[in-house]
């Protein structure tokens, strides 16, 4: 997605900040429900007015979203066509919040969210030219307008990390500090899965089904090669654990770990990508992997 500068608020929706269920001026659009919960939306007859329309129903007191932040959000997205106004996506249907990379979203959504604060509920009516454009995903037509309700649950800036301890496991060494370095020994890898908490955080323990925000480095034991790392760009990533979305090693090593922890794990093939491997990363089905993961937060 192309990056866009923060746009001024467009007052067409005219919803009172801090309120839910209030009428949206002549449009009479109503959004109800508590922050962080599935919203109720009552659409008026007819289509939205032309152009991007944005308003803030509740203003949070947390960090302000900046470009390259990873925003953790609960959201609902509809097509606003003046008819069925069908639901096209929702974090509530997915069962966990979502990670929105600020500055790389739909242009209209980026404009709606940049500069907002954690704890805010933002609504946006997005015209096609500021949405998916001529090549929308399945379920959305090129000329259809979108309507989003977004609750900003958290924000994690570029470079966020844990200034944690280093340590060793099965000959693998990890340095301490905010950007840990991983060194794999020139020996045969162990046959069994192993994990070690190098730094135990003071946050809430993660649970299966949660979205976990992390920084990490992954290496292939054979050749002692780094194949993936978030610390190159510094932008955190978020993954849901405990439901098979990530490899088995992550589900096992990260569930129950307090936020703020640094975890080192040795991952034999059965706990990684299995027999198929991961050709895009040059990982064979017989490769043992190593990960060091900083658990920044869980939602």
mmCIF file of C-alpha atoms in Angstrom:
data_model
loop_
_atom_site.group_PDB
_atom_site.id
_atom_site.type_symbol
_atom_site.label_atom_id
_atom_site.label_comp_id
_atom_site.label_asym_id
_atom_site.label_seq_id
_atom_site.Cartn_x
_atom_site.Cartn_y
_atom_site.Cartn_z
ATOM 1 C CA UNK A 1 0.000 0.000 0.000
ATOM 2 C CA UNK A 2 1.189 3.524 -0.728
ATOM 3 C CA UNK A 3 1.937 5.624 2.288
ATOM 4 C CA UNK A 4 -0.089 8.775 2.805
ATOM 5 C CA UNK A 5 0.403 11.811 5.014
ATOM 6 C CA UNK A 6 -1.998 12.301 7.885
ATOM 7 C CA UNK A 7 -5.114 14.042 6.601
ATOM 8 C CA UNK A 8 -7.214 16.506 8.590
ATOM 9 C CA UNK A 9 -10.448 15.153 9.987
ATOM 10 C CA UNK A 10 -13.369 15.467 7.633
ATOM 11 C CA UNK A 11 -16.427 16.463 9.639
ATOM 12 C CA UNK A 12 -19.129 14.850 7.493
ATOM 13 C CA UNK A 13 -19.974 12.158 10.060
ATOM 14 C CA UNK A 14 -20.317 14.675 12.886
ATOM 15 C CA UNK A 15 -20.321 12.057 15.647
ATOM 16 C CA UNK A 16 -19.654 13.441 19.093
ATOM 17 C CA UNK A 17 -16.254 12.401 20.464
ATOM 18 C CA UNK A 18 -16.519 10.132 23.456
ATOM 19 C CA UNK A 19 -20.023 8.925 22.589
ATOM 20 C CA UNK A 20 -21.425 5.793 21.039
ATOM 21 C CA UNK A 21 -24.899 5.391 19.612
ATOM 22 C CA UNK A 22 -25.046 9.081 18.676
ATOM 23 C CA UNK A 23 -26.596 10.052 15.317
ATOM 24 C CA UNK A 24 -24.181 11.062 12.561
ATOM 25 C CA UNK A 25 -25.719 14.338 11.538
ATOM 26 C CA UNK A 26 -28.018 14.105 8.522
ATOM 27 C CA UNK A 27 -26.726 10.600 7.792
ATOM 28 C CA UNK A 28 -28.160 9.288 11.063
ATOM 29 C CA UNK A 29 -25.552 6.544 11.200
ATOM 30 C CA UNK A 30 -25.305 5.046 14.679
ATOM 31 C CA UNK A 31 -22.474 3.037 16.212
ATOM 32 C CA UNK A 32 -22.975 1.488 19.630
ATOM 33 C CA UNK A 33 -21.262 -0.928 21.984
ATOM 34 C CA UNK A 34 -18.439 -0.720 24.479
ATOM 35 C CA UNK A 35 -14.847 -0.039 23.461
ATOM 36 C CA UNK A 36 -13.110 -3.296 22.593
ATOM 37 C CA UNK A 37 -16.405 -5.139 22.109
ATOM 38 C CA UNK A 38 -18.203 -5.988 18.874
ATOM 39 C CA UNK A 39 -19.910 -2.760 17.742
ATOM 40 C CA UNK A 40 -23.506 -2.399 16.654
ATOM 41 C CA UNK A 41 -23.969 -0.359 13.491
ATOM 42 C CA UNK A 42 -27.253 1.105 12.243
ATOM 43 C CA UNK A 43 -26.810 2.337 8.686
ATOM 44 C CA UNK A 44 -29.113 5.009 7.259
ATOM 45 C CA UNK A 45 -30.877 4.639 3.955
ATOM 46 C CA UNK A 46 -28.724 5.509 0.977
ATOM 47 C CA UNK A 47 -25.014 5.594 0.342
ATOM 48 C CA UNK A 48 -22.449 7.727 2.216
ATOM 49 C CA UNK A 49 -21.507 11.194 1.062
ATOM 50 C CA UNK A 50 -18.610 11.473 -1.385
ATOM 51 C CA UNK A 51 -15.049 11.462 -0.133
ATOM 52 C CA UNK A 52 -13.276 10.109 2.903
ATOM 53 C CA UNK A 53 -15.222 10.641 6.127
ATOM 54 C CA UNK A 54 -13.605 10.088 9.517
ATOM 55 C CA UNK A 55 -14.612 10.669 13.106
ATOM 56 C CA UNK A 56 -13.559 9.647 16.595
ATOM 57 C CA UNK A 57 -16.248 8.298 18.917
ATOM 58 C CA UNK A 58 -13.988 7.912 21.941
ATOM 59 C CA UNK A 59 -10.585 9.469 22.569
ATOM 60 C CA UNK A 60 -7.973 7.408 24.354
ATOM 61 C CA UNK A 61 -5.163 8.597 26.592
ATOM 62 C CA UNK A 62 -2.494 6.184 25.355
ATOM 63 C CA UNK A 63 0.376 6.504 22.903
ATOM 64 C CA UNK A 64 -0.198 8.287 19.612
ATOM 65 C CA UNK A 65 0.034 6.206 16.433
ATOM 66 C CA UNK A 66 2.979 7.093 14.223
ATOM 67 C CA UNK A 67 4.098 5.777 10.810
ATOM 68 C CA UNK A 68 5.777 2.347 11.108
ATOM 69 C CA UNK A 69 3.998 1.583 14.384
ATOM 70 C CA UNK A 70 2.183 -1.722 14.657
ATOM 71 C CA UNK A 71 -1.305 -0.917 15.943
ATOM 72 C CA UNK A 72 -3.236 -3.684 17.674
ATOM 73 C CA UNK A 73 -6.910 -3.200 16.945
ATOM 74 C CA UNK A 74 -10.355 -4.698 17.209
ATOM 75 C CA UNK A 75 -12.232 -3.831 14.040
ATOM 76 C CA UNK A 76 -15.306 -4.420 11.916
ATOM 77 C CA UNK A 77 -15.501 -3.645 8.185
ATOM 78 C CA UNK A 78 -18.647 -3.384 6.066
ATOM 79 C CA UNK A 79 -19.425 -2.504 2.491
ATOM 80 C CA UNK A 80 -21.618 0.606 2.690
ATOM 81 C CA UNK A 81 -23.879 0.302 -0.350
ATOM 82 C CA UNK A 82 -27.188 1.587 0.996
ATOM 83 C CA UNK A 83 -28.631 -1.913 0.798
ATOM 84 C CA UNK A 84 -27.467 -4.881 2.792
ATOM 85 C CA UNK A 85 -24.300 -3.055 3.922
ATOM 86 C CA UNK A 86 -22.767 -6.483 4.277
ATOM 87 C CA UNK A 87 -20.025 -7.404 6.714
ATOM 88 C CA UNK A 88 -16.779 -8.197 4.893
ATOM 89 C CA UNK A 89 -14.331 -8.690 7.758
ATOM 90 C CA UNK A 90 -14.126 -8.512 11.527
ATOM 91 C CA UNK A 91 -11.509 -9.300 14.154
ATOM 92 C CA UNK A 92 -14.366 -10.541 16.330
ATOM 93 C CA UNK A 93 -15.159 -13.255 13.793
ATOM 94 C CA UNK A 94 -11.471 -14.193 13.681
ATOM 95 C CA UNK A 95 -11.382 -14.597 17.448
ATOM 96 C CA UNK A 96 -8.458 -12.268 18.215
ATOM 97 C CA UNK A 97 -7.408 -8.648 17.615
ATOM 98 C CA UNK A 98 -5.480 -7.759 14.479
ATOM 99 C CA UNK A 99 -2.119 -6.082 13.831
ATOM 100 C CA UNK A 100 -2.313 -3.043 11.531
ATOM 101 C CA UNK A 101 1.065 -1.772 10.215
ATOM 102 C CA UNK A 102 0.550 1.994 10.250
ATOM 103 C CA UNK A 103 1.664 3.581 6.998
ATOM 104 C CA UNK A 104 1.022 0.418 4.975
ATOM 105 C CA UNK A 105 -2.755 0.145 5.213
ATOM 106 C CA UNK A 106 -5.488 1.159 2.800
ATOM 107 C CA UNK A 107 -4.855 4.863 2.084
ATOM 108 C CA UNK A 108 -8.137 5.926 3.695
ATOM 109 C CA UNK A 109 -7.556 3.756 6.740
ATOM 110 C CA UNK A 110 -4.036 5.103 7.163
ATOM 111 C CA UNK A 111 -5.377 8.647 7.092
ATOM 112 C CA UNK A 112 -8.051 7.721 9.605
ATOM 113 C CA UNK A 113 -5.668 6.125 12.120
ATOM 114 C CA UNK A 114 -2.382 8.015 11.989
ATOM 115 C CA UNK A 115 -2.114 10.396 14.919
ATOM 116 C CA UNK A 116 -4.874 8.684 16.919
ATOM 117 C CA UNK A 117 -4.231 7.522 20.460
ATOM 118 C CA UNK A 118 -4.478 4.104 22.052
ATOM 119 C CA UNK A 119 -7.895 3.755 23.649
ATOM 120 C CA UNK A 120 -9.691 5.547 20.824
ATOM 121 C CA UNK A 121 -12.591 4.304 18.724
ATOM 122 C CA UNK A 122 -12.366 5.589 15.157
ATOM 123 C CA UNK A 123 -14.908 5.252 12.359
ATOM 124 C CA UNK A 124 -14.172 5.795 8.684
ATOM 125 C CA UNK A 125 -16.248 5.760 5.503
ATOM 126 C CA UNK A 126 -13.707 5.027 2.764
ATOM 127 C CA UNK A 127 -14.388 5.653 -0.950
ATOM 128 C CA UNK A 128 -13.071 3.110 -3.475
ATOM 129 C CA UNK A 129 -10.147 5.252 -4.602
ATOM 130 C CA UNK A 130 -8.855 5.355 -1.031
ATOM 131 C CA UNK A 131 -9.702 1.727 -0.342
ATOM 132 C CA UNK A 132 -8.621 -1.330 -2.288
ATOM 133 C CA UNK A 133 -8.696 0.434 -5.663
ATOM 134 C CA UNK A 134 -9.303 -1.517 -8.896
ATOM 135 C CA UNK A 135 -8.075 -4.864 -7.483
ATOM 136 C CA UNK A 136 -9.998 -5.534 -4.258
ATOM 137 C CA UNK A 137 -9.934 -8.859 -2.429
ATOM 138 C CA UNK A 138 -12.639 -11.469 -2.815
ATOM 139 C CA UNK A 139 -15.957 -10.243 -1.471
ATOM 140 C CA UNK A 140 -15.435 -6.570 -2.362
ATOM 141 C CA UNK A 141 -16.174 -4.963 -5.712
ATOM 142 C CA UNK A 142 -13.945 -2.181 -7.142
ATOM 143 C CA UNK A 143 -16.645 0.516 -6.906
ATOM 144 C CA UNK A 144 -17.835 -0.329 -3.390
ATOM 145 C CA UNK A 145 -17.336 1.962 -0.414
ATOM 146 C CA UNK A 146 -16.155 0.616 2.935
ATOM 147 C CA UNK A 147 -17.063 1.465 6.502
ATOM 148 C CA UNK A 148 -14.705 0.630 9.374
ATOM 149 C CA UNK A 149 -15.107 0.749 13.137
ATOM 150 C CA UNK A 150 -11.652 0.478 14.720
ATOM 151 C CA UNK A 151 -10.827 0.293 18.431
ATOM 152 C CA UNK A 152 -7.115 0.960 19.036
ATOM 153 C CA UNK A 153 -6.029 -1.447 21.760
ATOM 154 C CA UNK A 154 -2.268 -0.940 21.652
ATOM 155 C CA UNK A 155 0.673 0.491 19.724
ATOM 156 C CA UNK A 156 4.187 -0.862 19.308
ATOM 157 C CA UNK A 157 6.751 1.441 17.689
ATOM 158 C CA UNK A 158 9.529 0.533 15.335
ATOM 159 C CA UNK A 159 12.496 -0.654 17.359
ATOM 160 C CA UNK A 160 10.409 -1.835 20.317
ATOM 161 C CA UNK A 161 12.305 -4.567 22.114
ATOM 162 C CA UNK A 162 13.314 -5.956 25.488
ATOM 163 C CA UNK A 163 16.603 -4.925 27.013
ATOM 164 C CA UNK A 164 16.944 -8.453 28.283
ATOM 165 C CA UNK A 165 19.551 -10.972 29.315
ATOM 166 C CA UNK A 166 21.413 -13.266 26.991
ATOM 167 C CA UNK A 167 22.146 -16.910 27.593
ATOM 168 C CA UNK A 168 22.884 -20.309 26.105
ATOM 169 C CA UNK A 169 20.973 -23.456 25.200
ATOM 170 C CA UNK A 170 22.456 -26.589 23.575
ATOM 171 C CA UNK A 171 25.506 -24.576 22.542
ATOM 172 C CA UNK A 172 23.493 -21.733 20.999
ATOM 173 C CA UNK A 173 24.493 -18.330 22.355
ATOM 174 C CA UNK A 174 22.370 -15.190 22.570
ATOM 175 C CA UNK A 175 23.768 -11.807 23.562
ATOM 176 C CA UNK A 176 21.985 -9.510 25.974
ATOM 177 C CA UNK A 177 20.657 -6.064 25.242
ATOM 178 C CA UNK A 178 17.866 -4.623 23.137
ATOM 179 C CA UNK A 179 18.947 -6.276 19.870
ATOM 180 C CA UNK A 180 20.136 -9.792 20.735
ATOM 181 C CA UNK A 181 22.517 -11.613 18.403
ATOM 182 C CA UNK A 182 22.196 -15.331 17.801
ATOM 183 C CA UNK A 183 25.193 -17.640 17.309
ATOM 184 C CA UNK A 184 24.757 -21.307 16.369
ATOM 185 C CA UNK A 185 27.621 -23.747 17.071
ATOM 186 C CA UNK A 186 29.331 -25.830 14.369
ATOM 187 C CA UNK A 187 28.109 -29.089 15.909
ATOM 188 C CA UNK A 188 25.282 -31.493 15.203
ATOM 189 C CA UNK A 189 21.908 -30.183 16.464
ATOM 190 C CA UNK A 190 20.100 -31.897 19.334
ATOM 191 C CA UNK A 191 17.309 -34.241 18.340
ATOM 192 C CA UNK A 192 14.729 -32.916 20.806
ATOM 193 C CA UNK A 193 12.829 -29.673 21.126
ATOM 194 C CA UNK A 194 14.080 -27.382 23.883
ATOM 195 C CA UNK A 195 13.155 -23.907 25.092
ATOM 196 C CA UNK A 196 14.553 -21.578 27.728
ATOM 197 C CA UNK A 197 13.316 -18.259 29.104
ATOM 198 C CA UNK A 198 16.384 -16.020 29.157
ATOM 199 C CA UNK A 199 14.556 -13.001 30.555
ATOM 200 C CA UNK A 200 11.272 -13.407 32.425
ATOM 201 C CA UNK A 201 9.001 -10.416 32.021
ATOM 202 C CA UNK A 202 6.617 -8.902 34.538
ATOM 203 C CA UNK A 203 3.578 -8.726 32.248
ATOM 204 C CA UNK A 204 0.543 -10.941 32.003
ATOM 205 C CA UNK A 205 1.069 -14.520 30.916
ATOM 206 C CA UNK A 206 0.224 -15.281 27.325
ATOM 207 C CA UNK A 207 -2.636 -17.644 26.574
ATOM 208 C CA UNK A 208 -3.527 -19.888 23.660
ATOM 209 C CA UNK A 209 -5.667 -17.979 21.171
ATOM 210 C CA UNK A 210 -4.090 -14.618 21.910
ATOM 211 C CA UNK A 211 -2.328 -12.343 19.450
ATOM 212 C CA UNK A 212 1.294 -12.059 20.579
ATOM 213 C CA UNK A 213 3.467 -9.111 19.519
ATOM 214 C CA UNK A 214 7.119 -10.060 19.087
ATOM 215 C CA UNK A 215 10.561 -9.269 17.784
ATOM 216 C CA UNK A 216 12.528 -12.343 16.724
ATOM 217 C CA UNK A 217 15.417 -13.887 14.854
ATOM 218 C CA UNK A 218 15.311 -17.332 13.257
ATOM 219 C CA UNK A 219 18.323 -19.359 12.103
ATOM 220 C CA UNK A 220 18.894 -22.658 10.306
ATOM 221 C CA UNK A 221 21.254 -24.788 12.375
ATOM 222 C CA UNK A 222 22.862 -26.297 9.273
ATOM 223 C CA UNK A 223 25.126 -23.603 7.898
ATOM 224 C CA UNK A 224 24.390 -21.398 10.951
ATOM 225 C CA UNK A 225 22.372 -19.095 8.701
ATOM 226 C CA UNK A 226 19.895 -16.402 9.774
ATOM 227 C CA UNK A 227 16.819 -16.832 7.572
ATOM 228 C CA UNK A 228 14.440 -14.282 9.092
ATOM 229 C CA UNK A 229 14.614 -11.446 11.604
ATOM 230 C CA UNK A 230 12.434 -8.513 12.550
ATOM 231 C CA UNK A 231 15.387 -6.624 13.998
ATOM 232 C CA UNK A 232 16.626 -5.762 10.495
ATOM 233 C CA UNK A 233 13.782 -3.253 10.130
ATOM 234 C CA UNK A 234 12.901 -3.053 13.811
ATOM 235 C CA UNK A 235 9.169 -3.329 13.147
ATOM 236 C CA UNK A 236 7.467 -5.839 15.436
ATOM 237 C CA UNK A 237 5.211 -8.568 14.098
ATOM 238 C CA UNK A 238 2.180 -10.216 15.631
ATOM 239 C CA UNK A 239 1.085 -13.846 15.514
ATOM 240 C CA UNK A 240 -1.750 -15.784 17.082
ATOM 241 C CA UNK A 241 -0.533 -18.673 19.214
ATOM 242 C CA UNK A 242 -2.172 -21.887 20.287
ATOM 243 C CA UNK A 243 -4.342 -22.508 17.232
ATOM 244 C CA UNK A 244 -1.854 -23.905 14.716
ATOM 245 C CA UNK A 245 -1.264 -20.576 12.995
ATOM 246 C CA UNK A 246 2.427 -20.671 13.913
ATOM 247 C CA UNK A 247 4.805 -23.628 14.085
ATOM 248 C CA UNK A 248 4.390 -26.084 16.950
ATOM 249 C CA UNK A 249 7.540 -24.842 18.701
ATOM 250 C CA UNK A 250 6.131 -21.338 19.073
ATOM 251 C CA UNK A 251 2.799 -22.623 20.351
ATOM 252 C CA UNK A 252 4.634 -24.694 22.966
ATOM 253 C CA UNK A 253 7.380 -22.244 23.966
ATOM 254 C CA UNK A 254 5.403 -18.995 24.065
ATOM 255 C CA UNK A 255 2.118 -20.024 25.695
ATOM 256 C CA UNK A 256 2.148 -19.130 29.386
ATOM 257 C CA UNK A 257 5.197 -16.857 29.110
ATOM 258 C CA UNK A 258 4.786 -13.398 30.688
ATOM 259 C CA UNK A 259 4.904 -10.392 28.369
ATOM 260 C CA UNK A 260 8.344 -8.816 28.548
ATOM 261 C CA UNK A 261 10.114 -12.179 28.273
ATOM 262 C CA UNK A 262 12.929 -13.308 25.979
ATOM 263 C CA UNK A 263 12.734 -16.949 24.881
ATOM 264 C CA UNK A 264 15.332 -19.109 23.127
ATOM 265 C CA UNK A 265 14.219 -22.318 21.436
ATOM 266 C CA UNK A 266 15.741 -25.223 19.519
ATOM 267 C CA UNK A 267 13.295 -26.500 16.908
ATOM 268 C CA UNK A 268 13.699 -29.945 15.299
ATOM 269 C CA UNK A 269 11.757 -30.486 12.055
ATOM 270 C CA UNK A 270 8.710 -32.028 13.751
ATOM 271 C CA UNK A 271 8.265 -28.826 15.767
ATOM 272 C CA UNK A 272 9.003 -26.558 12.796
ATOM 273 C CA UNK A 273 7.943 -26.835 9.174
ATOM 274 C CA UNK A 274 8.033 -30.645 9.051
ATOM 275 C CA UNK A 275 8.885 -32.690 5.980
ATOM 276 C CA UNK A 276 7.844 -30.010 3.436
ATOM 277 C CA UNK A 277 10.275 -27.501 4.942
ATOM 278 C CA UNK A 278 9.918 -23.880 3.840
ATOM 279 C CA UNK A 279 11.466 -23.470 0.359
ATOM 280 C CA UNK A 280 10.986 -19.692 0.315
ATOM 281 C CA UNK A 281 13.402 -19.465 3.245
ATOM 282 C CA UNK A 282 15.662 -22.242 2.010
ATOM 283 C CA UNK A 283 14.574 -24.530 4.843
ATOM 284 C CA UNK A 284 14.666 -28.265 4.098
ATOM 285 C CA UNK A 285 12.484 -30.872 5.758
ATOM 286 C CA UNK A 286 15.466 -32.135 7.727
ATOM 287 C CA UNK A 287 16.559 -28.741 9.080
ATOM 288 C CA UNK A 288 16.658 -27.900 12.760
ATOM 289 C CA UNK A 289 15.876 -24.247 13.478
ATOM 290 C CA UNK A 290 16.773 -21.843 16.266
ATOM 291 C CA UNK A 291 14.706 -18.855 17.402
ATOM 292 C CA UNK A 292 15.189 -16.080 19.909
ATOM 293 C CA UNK A 293 11.898 -14.272 20.543
ATOM 294 C CA UNK A 294 11.127 -11.149 22.556
ATOM 295 C CA UNK A 295 7.485 -11.216 23.692
ATOM 296 C CA UNK A 296 6.448 -7.571 23.760
ATOM 297 C CA UNK A 297 2.755 -7.973 24.530
ATOM 298 C CA UNK A 298 -0.248 -10.250 24.189
ATOM 299 C CA UNK A 299 -3.880 -9.365 23.417
#
